Tab-separated table of C-alpha atoms in Angstrom:
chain	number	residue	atom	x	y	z
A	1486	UNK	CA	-8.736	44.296	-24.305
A	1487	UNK	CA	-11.101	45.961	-22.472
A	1488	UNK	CA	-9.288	46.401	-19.214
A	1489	UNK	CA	-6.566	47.942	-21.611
A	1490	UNK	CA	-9.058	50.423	-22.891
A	1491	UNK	CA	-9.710	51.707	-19.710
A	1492	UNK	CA	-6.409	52.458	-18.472
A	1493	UNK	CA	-5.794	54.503	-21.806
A	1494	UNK	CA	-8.945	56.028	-20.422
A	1495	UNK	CA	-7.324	56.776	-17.318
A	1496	UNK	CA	-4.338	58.470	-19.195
A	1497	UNK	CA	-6.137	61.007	-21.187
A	1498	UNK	CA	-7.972	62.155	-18.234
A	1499	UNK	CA	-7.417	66.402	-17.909
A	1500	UNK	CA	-5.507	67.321	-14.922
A	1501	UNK	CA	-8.519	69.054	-13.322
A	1502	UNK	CA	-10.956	65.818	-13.870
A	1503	UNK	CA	-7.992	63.566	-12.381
A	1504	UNK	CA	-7.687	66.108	-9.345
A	1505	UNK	CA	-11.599	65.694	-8.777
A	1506	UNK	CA	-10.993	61.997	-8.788
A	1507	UNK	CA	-8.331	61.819	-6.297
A	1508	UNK	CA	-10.718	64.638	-4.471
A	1509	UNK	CA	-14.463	62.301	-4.567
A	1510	UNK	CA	-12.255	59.153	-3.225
A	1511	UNK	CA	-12.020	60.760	-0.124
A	1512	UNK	CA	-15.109	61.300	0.388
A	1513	UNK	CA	-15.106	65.035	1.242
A	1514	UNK	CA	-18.781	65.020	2.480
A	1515	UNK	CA	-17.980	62.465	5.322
A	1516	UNK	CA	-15.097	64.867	5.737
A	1517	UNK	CA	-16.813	67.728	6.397
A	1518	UNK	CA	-19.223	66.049	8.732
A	1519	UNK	CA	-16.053	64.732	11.069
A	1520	UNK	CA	-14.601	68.171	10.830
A	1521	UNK	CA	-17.619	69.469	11.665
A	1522	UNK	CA	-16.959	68.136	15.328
A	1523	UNK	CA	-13.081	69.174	15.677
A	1524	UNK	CA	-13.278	73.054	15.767
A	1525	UNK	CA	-16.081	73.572	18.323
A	1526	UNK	CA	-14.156	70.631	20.647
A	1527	UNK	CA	-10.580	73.393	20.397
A	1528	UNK	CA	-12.342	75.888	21.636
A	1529	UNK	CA	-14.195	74.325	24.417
A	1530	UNK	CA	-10.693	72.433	25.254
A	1531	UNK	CA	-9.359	76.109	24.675
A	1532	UNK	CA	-12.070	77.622	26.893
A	1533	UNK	CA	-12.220	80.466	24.481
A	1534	UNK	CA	-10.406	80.907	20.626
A	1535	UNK	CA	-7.071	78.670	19.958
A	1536	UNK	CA	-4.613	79.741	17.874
A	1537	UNK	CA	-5.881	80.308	14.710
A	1538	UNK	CA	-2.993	78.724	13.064
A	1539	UNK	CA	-3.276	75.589	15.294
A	1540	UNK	CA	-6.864	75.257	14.482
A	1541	UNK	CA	-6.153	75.254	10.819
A	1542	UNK	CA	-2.905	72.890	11.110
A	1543	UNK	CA	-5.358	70.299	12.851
A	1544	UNK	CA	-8.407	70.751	10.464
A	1545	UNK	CA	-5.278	69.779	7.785
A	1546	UNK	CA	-3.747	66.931	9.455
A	1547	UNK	CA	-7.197	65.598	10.331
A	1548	UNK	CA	-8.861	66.088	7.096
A	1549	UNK	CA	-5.828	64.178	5.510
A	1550	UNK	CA	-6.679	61.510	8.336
A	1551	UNK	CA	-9.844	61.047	7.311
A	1552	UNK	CA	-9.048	60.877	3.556
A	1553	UNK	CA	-6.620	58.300	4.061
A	1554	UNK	CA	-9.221	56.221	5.784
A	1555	UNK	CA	-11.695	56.666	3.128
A	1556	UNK	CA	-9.398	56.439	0.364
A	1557	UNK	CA	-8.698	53.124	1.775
A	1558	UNK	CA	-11.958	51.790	2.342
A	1559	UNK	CA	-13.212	53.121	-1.568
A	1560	UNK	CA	-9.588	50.798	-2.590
A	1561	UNK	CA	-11.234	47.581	-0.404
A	1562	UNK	CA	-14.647	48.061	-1.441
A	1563	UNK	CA	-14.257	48.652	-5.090
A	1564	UNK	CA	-15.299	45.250	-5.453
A	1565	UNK	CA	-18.882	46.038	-3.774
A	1566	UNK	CA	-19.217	49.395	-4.943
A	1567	UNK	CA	-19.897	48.394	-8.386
A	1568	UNK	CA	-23.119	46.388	-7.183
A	1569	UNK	CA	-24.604	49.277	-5.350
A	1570	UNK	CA	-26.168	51.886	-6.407
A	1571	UNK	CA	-25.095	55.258	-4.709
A	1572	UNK	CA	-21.465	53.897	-5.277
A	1573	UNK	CA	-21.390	53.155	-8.725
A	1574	UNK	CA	-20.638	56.528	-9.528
A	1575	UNK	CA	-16.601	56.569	-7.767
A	1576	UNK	CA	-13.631	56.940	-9.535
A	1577	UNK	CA	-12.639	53.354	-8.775
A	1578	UNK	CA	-15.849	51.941	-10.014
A	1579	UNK	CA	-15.896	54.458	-12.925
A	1580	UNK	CA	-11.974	54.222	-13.764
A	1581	UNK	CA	-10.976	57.417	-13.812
A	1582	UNK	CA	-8.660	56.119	-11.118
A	1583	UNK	CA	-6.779	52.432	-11.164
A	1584	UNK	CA	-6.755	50.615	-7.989
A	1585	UNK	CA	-2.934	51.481	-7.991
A	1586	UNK	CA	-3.345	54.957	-7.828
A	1587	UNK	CA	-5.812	54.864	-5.094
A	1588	UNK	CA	-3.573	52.852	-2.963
A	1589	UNK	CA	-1.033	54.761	-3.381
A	1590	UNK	CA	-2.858	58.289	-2.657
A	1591	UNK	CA	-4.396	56.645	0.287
A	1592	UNK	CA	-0.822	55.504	1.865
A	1593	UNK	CA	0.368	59.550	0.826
A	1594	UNK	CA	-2.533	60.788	2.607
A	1595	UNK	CA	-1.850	58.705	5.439
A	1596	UNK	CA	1.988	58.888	6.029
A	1597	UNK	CA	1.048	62.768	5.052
A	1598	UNK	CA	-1.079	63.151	7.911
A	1599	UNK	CA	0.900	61.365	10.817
A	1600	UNK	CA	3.999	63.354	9.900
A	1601	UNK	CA	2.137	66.908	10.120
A	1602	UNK	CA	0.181	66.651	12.973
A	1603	UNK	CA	3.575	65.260	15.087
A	1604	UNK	CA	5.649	67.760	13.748
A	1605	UNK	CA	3.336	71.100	13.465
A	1606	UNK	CA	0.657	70.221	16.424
A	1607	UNK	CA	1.708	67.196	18.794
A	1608	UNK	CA	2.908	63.838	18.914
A	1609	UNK	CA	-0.508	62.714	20.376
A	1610	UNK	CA	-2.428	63.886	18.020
A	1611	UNK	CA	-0.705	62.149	15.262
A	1612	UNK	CA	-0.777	58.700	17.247
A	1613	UNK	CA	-4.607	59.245	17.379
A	1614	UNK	CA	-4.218	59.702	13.759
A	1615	UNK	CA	-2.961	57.030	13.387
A	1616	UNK	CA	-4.713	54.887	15.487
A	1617	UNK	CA	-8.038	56.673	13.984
A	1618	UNK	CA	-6.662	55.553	10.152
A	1619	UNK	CA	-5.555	51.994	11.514
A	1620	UNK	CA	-9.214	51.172	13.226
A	1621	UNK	CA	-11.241	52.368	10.240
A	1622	UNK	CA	-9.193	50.031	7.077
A	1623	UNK	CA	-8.487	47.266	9.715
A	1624	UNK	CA	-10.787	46.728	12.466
A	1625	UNK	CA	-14.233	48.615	10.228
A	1626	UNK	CA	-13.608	48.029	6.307
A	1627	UNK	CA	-11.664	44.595	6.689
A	1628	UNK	CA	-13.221	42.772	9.673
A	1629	UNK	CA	-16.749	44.176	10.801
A	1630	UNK	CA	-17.991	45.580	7.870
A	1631	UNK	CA	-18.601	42.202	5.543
A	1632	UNK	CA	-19.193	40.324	8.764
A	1633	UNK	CA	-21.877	41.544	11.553
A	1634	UNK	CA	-24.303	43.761	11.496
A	1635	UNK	CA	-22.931	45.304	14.312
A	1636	UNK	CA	-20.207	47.081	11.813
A	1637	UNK	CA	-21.255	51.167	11.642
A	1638	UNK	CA	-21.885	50.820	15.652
A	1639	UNK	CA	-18.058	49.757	16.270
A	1640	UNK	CA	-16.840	51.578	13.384
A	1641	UNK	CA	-18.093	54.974	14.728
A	1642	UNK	CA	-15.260	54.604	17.025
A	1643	UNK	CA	-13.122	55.857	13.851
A	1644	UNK	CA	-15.660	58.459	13.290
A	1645	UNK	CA	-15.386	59.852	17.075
A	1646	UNK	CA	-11.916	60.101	17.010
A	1647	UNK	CA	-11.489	63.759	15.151
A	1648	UNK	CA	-12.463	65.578	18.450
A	1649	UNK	CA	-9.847	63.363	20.685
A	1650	UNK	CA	-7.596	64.672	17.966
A	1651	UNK	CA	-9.026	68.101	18.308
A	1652	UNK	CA	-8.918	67.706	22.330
A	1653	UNK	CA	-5.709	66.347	21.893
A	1654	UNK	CA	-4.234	69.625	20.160
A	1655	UNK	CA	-4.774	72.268	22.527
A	1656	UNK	CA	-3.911	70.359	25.391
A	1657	UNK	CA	-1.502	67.774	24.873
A	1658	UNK	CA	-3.873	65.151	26.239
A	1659	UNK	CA	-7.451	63.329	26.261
A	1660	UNK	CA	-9.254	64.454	29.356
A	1661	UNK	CA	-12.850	63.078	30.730
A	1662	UNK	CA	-14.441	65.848	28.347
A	1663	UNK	CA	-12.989	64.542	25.604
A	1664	UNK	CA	-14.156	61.222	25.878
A	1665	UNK	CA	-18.024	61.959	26.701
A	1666	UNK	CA	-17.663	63.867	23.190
A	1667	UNK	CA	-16.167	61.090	21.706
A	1668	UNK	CA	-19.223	59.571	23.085
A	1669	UNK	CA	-21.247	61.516	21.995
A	1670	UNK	CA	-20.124	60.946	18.072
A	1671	UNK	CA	-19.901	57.347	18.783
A	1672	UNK	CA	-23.800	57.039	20.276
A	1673	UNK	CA	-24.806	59.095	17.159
A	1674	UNK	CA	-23.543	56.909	14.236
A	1675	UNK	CA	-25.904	53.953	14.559
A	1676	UNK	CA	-29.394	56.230	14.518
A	1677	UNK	CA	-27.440	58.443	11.676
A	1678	UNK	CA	-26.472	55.567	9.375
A	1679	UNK	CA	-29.202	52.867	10.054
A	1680	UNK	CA	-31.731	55.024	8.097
A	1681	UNK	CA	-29.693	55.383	5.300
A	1682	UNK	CA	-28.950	51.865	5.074
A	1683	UNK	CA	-32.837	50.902	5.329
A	1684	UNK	CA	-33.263	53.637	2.129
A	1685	UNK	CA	-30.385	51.269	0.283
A	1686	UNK	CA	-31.433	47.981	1.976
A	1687	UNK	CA	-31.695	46.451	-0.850
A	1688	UNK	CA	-28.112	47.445	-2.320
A	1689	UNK	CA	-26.853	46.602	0.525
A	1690	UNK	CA	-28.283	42.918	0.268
A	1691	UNK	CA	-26.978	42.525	-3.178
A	1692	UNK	CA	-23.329	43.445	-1.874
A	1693	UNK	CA	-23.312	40.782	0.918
A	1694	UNK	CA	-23.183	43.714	3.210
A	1695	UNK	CA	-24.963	42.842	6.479
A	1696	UNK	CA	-26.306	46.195	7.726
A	1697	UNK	CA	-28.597	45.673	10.269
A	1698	UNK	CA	-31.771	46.362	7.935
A	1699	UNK	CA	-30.440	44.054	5.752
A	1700	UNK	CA	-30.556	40.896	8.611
A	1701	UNK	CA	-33.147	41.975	10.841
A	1702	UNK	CA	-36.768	43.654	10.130
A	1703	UNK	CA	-37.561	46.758	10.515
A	1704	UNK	CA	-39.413	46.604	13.860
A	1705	UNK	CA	-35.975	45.330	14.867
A	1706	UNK	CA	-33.970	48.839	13.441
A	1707	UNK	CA	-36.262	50.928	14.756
A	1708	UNK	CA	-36.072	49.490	18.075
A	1709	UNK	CA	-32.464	49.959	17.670
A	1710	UNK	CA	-32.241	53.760	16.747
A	1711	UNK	CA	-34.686	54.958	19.408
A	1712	UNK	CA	-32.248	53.081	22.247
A	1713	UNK	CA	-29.583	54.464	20.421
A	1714	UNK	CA	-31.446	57.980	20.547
A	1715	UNK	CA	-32.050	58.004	23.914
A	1716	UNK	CA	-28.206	56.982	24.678
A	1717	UNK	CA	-27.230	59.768	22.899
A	1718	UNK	CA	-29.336	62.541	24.603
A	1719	UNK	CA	-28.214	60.760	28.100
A	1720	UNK	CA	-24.558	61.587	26.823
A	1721	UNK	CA	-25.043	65.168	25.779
A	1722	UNK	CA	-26.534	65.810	28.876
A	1723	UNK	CA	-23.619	63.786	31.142
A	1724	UNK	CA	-21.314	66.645	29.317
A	1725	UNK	CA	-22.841	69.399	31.190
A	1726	UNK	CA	-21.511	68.233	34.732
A	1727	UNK	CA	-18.491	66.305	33.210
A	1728	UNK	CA	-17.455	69.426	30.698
A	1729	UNK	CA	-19.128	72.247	32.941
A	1730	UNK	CA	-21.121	73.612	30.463
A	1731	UNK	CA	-23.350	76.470	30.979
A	1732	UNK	CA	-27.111	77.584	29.983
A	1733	UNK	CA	-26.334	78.036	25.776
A	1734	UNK	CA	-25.221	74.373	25.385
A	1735	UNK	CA	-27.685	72.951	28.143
A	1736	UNK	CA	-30.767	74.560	26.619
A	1737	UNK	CA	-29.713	73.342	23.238
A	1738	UNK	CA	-28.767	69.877	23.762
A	1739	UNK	CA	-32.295	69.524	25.720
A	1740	UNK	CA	-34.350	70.865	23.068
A	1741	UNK	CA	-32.631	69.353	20.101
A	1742	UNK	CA	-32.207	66.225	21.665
A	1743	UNK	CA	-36.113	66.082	21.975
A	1744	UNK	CA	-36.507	66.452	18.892
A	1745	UNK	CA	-34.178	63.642	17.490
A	1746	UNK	CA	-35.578	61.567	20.165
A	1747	UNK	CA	-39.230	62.295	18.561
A	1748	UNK	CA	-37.709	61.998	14.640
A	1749	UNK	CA	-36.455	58.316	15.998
A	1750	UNK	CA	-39.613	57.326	17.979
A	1751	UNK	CA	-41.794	58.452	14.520
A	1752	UNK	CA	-39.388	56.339	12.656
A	1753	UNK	CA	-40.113	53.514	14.976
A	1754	UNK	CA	-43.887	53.909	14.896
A	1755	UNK	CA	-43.672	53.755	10.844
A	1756	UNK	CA	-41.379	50.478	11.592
A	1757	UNK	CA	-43.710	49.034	14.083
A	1758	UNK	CA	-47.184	49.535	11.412
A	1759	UNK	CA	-44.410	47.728	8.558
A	1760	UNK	CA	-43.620	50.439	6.695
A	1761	UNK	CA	-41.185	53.249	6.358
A	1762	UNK	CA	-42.158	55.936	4.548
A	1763	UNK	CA	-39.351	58.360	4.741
A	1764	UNK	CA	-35.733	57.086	6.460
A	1765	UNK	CA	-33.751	59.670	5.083
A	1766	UNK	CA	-35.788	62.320	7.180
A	1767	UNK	CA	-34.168	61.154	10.099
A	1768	UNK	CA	-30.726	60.715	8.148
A	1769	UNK	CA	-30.931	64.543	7.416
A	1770	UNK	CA	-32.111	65.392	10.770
A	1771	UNK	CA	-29.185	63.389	12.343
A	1772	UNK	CA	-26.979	65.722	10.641
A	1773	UNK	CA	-28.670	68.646	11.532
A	1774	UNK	CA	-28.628	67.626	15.348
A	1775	UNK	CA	-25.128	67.252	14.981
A	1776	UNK	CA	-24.301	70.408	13.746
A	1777	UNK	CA	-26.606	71.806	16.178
A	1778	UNK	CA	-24.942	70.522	19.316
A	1779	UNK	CA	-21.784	71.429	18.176
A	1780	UNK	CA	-22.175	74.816	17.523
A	1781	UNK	CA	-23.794	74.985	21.114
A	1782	UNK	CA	-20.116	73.480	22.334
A	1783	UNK	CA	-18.405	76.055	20.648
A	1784	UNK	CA	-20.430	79.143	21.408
A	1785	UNK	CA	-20.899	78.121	25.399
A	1786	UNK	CA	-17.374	79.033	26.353
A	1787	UNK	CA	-17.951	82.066	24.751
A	1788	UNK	CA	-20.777	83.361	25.998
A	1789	UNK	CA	-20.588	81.611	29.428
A	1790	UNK	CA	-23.378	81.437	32.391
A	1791	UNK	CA	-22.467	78.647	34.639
A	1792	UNK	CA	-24.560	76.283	36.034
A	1793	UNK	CA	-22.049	74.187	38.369
């Protein structure tokens, strides 16, 4: 009876709250933080502005990428995302979607995305599409994620993989430079997510979800973000050489890579004395440092001084 109340519930949704649905189960915020990546990696692939019209074309096909994946993973973990939390509030937990529908959009989104980005940008950047959707639902959602707590480090892979699609668009292939950015995204996961998942630690526990916080102390995580941190500085800076990046991107990636390093080390300290007062501090400033460094990428062929 009940179950047949809430698909009647799912009819009389309004267009515009349906659209919103279909729009929060792909999880436009982890969107816009992939996307975030893609632009400033055309132009430095570009050496200067790409075609504006290619540049949108790939923001399309990858943001439909990404969807797909996410739309995916919110149809496999519907299951969990009841339990926690900061989840309880998506359409598949709430019902303004069926699990039907979600399947279905996530498959659209998918086939959607493959078949732009070979016929308006390249063939390689739709196989890297492809490969990006296959890695997240398969290899991340379906294998790691319930299993090790080793998941977000190999499922940043996925997350890395908008600026070898970006890369991929201007020049019809991955180079070096594309894959110390990819890198570069890949290093930065673990010390972005780990702090979240010590702030829902507990939620996480209750799911069977094994994030590293969850299985190990905390001495342990921090340990394991400031190796992580200092990883990720080494990699912005093997991008200068690698890339030949000049004085804009150098100074910035030195000075904002100090001061993740010291965001992780204080969030280590905390970890070390037992407590944690504040996780999502570096979770914010993760995102920040992100941002950061890539606007660096995109302004330094720009506004060029070379230093090899």
């Amino acid at each position: 009876m009940s179950s047949q109340l809430l698909e009647n519930s799912q009819i009389k949704l309004g267009f515009w709250r349906k659209t919103k649905a279909y729009f929060a189960l792909t999880k436009p915020r982890v969107i816009e933080l992939l996307l975030i990546a893609t632009i400033p990696t055309m132009i430095l692939a570009q050496r200067g502005i790409p075609d504006p019209w290619l540049v949108l074309a790939t923001v399309f096909g990858g943001a439909l990428s990404a969807g797909s994946a996410n739309s995916f993973n919110c149809y496999i973990d519907r299951d969990i995302d009841k339990i926690m939390g900061r989840t309880k509030s998506r359409p598949l937990v709430t019902g303004e979607l069926s699990a039907k529908e979600a399947y279905l959009f996530a498959w659209g989104l998918g086939v959607l995305s493959v078949v732009w980005l070979g016929l308006v940008v390249n063939p390689l950047a739709a196989l890297l599409s492809l490969g990006a959707i296959l890695f997240y639902v398969f290899v991340y959602t379906l294998l790691l994620k319930r299993r090790t707590p080793q998941n977000i480090v190999w499922g940043g892979a996925a997350g890395a993989m908008p600026v070898l699609i970006g890369w991929a668009a201007v020049t019809g292939e991955v180079s070096a430079t594309a894959w110390v950015l990819f890198l570069i995204v890949f290093l930065w996961t673990p010390p972005h997510y780990w702090p979240l998942s010590l702030r829902y630690k507990t939620e996480y526990d209750a799911a069977g979800v094994p994030m590293l916080p969850v299985v190990r102390n905390n001495k342990t995580v921090g340990i394991q973000i400031v190796l992580y941190a200092w990883a990720l500085v080494a990699s912005t800076l093997l991008l200068i050489p690698v890339g030949q990046m000049g004085v804009l991107y150098t100074a910035t990636a030195v000075l904002a890579g100090i001061f993740f390093v010291f965001e992780s080390h204080r969030l280590n300290a905390e970890a070390a004395k037992g407590e944690i007062k504040n996780p999502m501090r570096l979770f914010h400033g993760s995102i920040t440092y992100l941002a950061l460094l890539f606007i660096a990428i995109a302004l330094d062929p720009l506004f060029f001084f070379n230093l090899f």
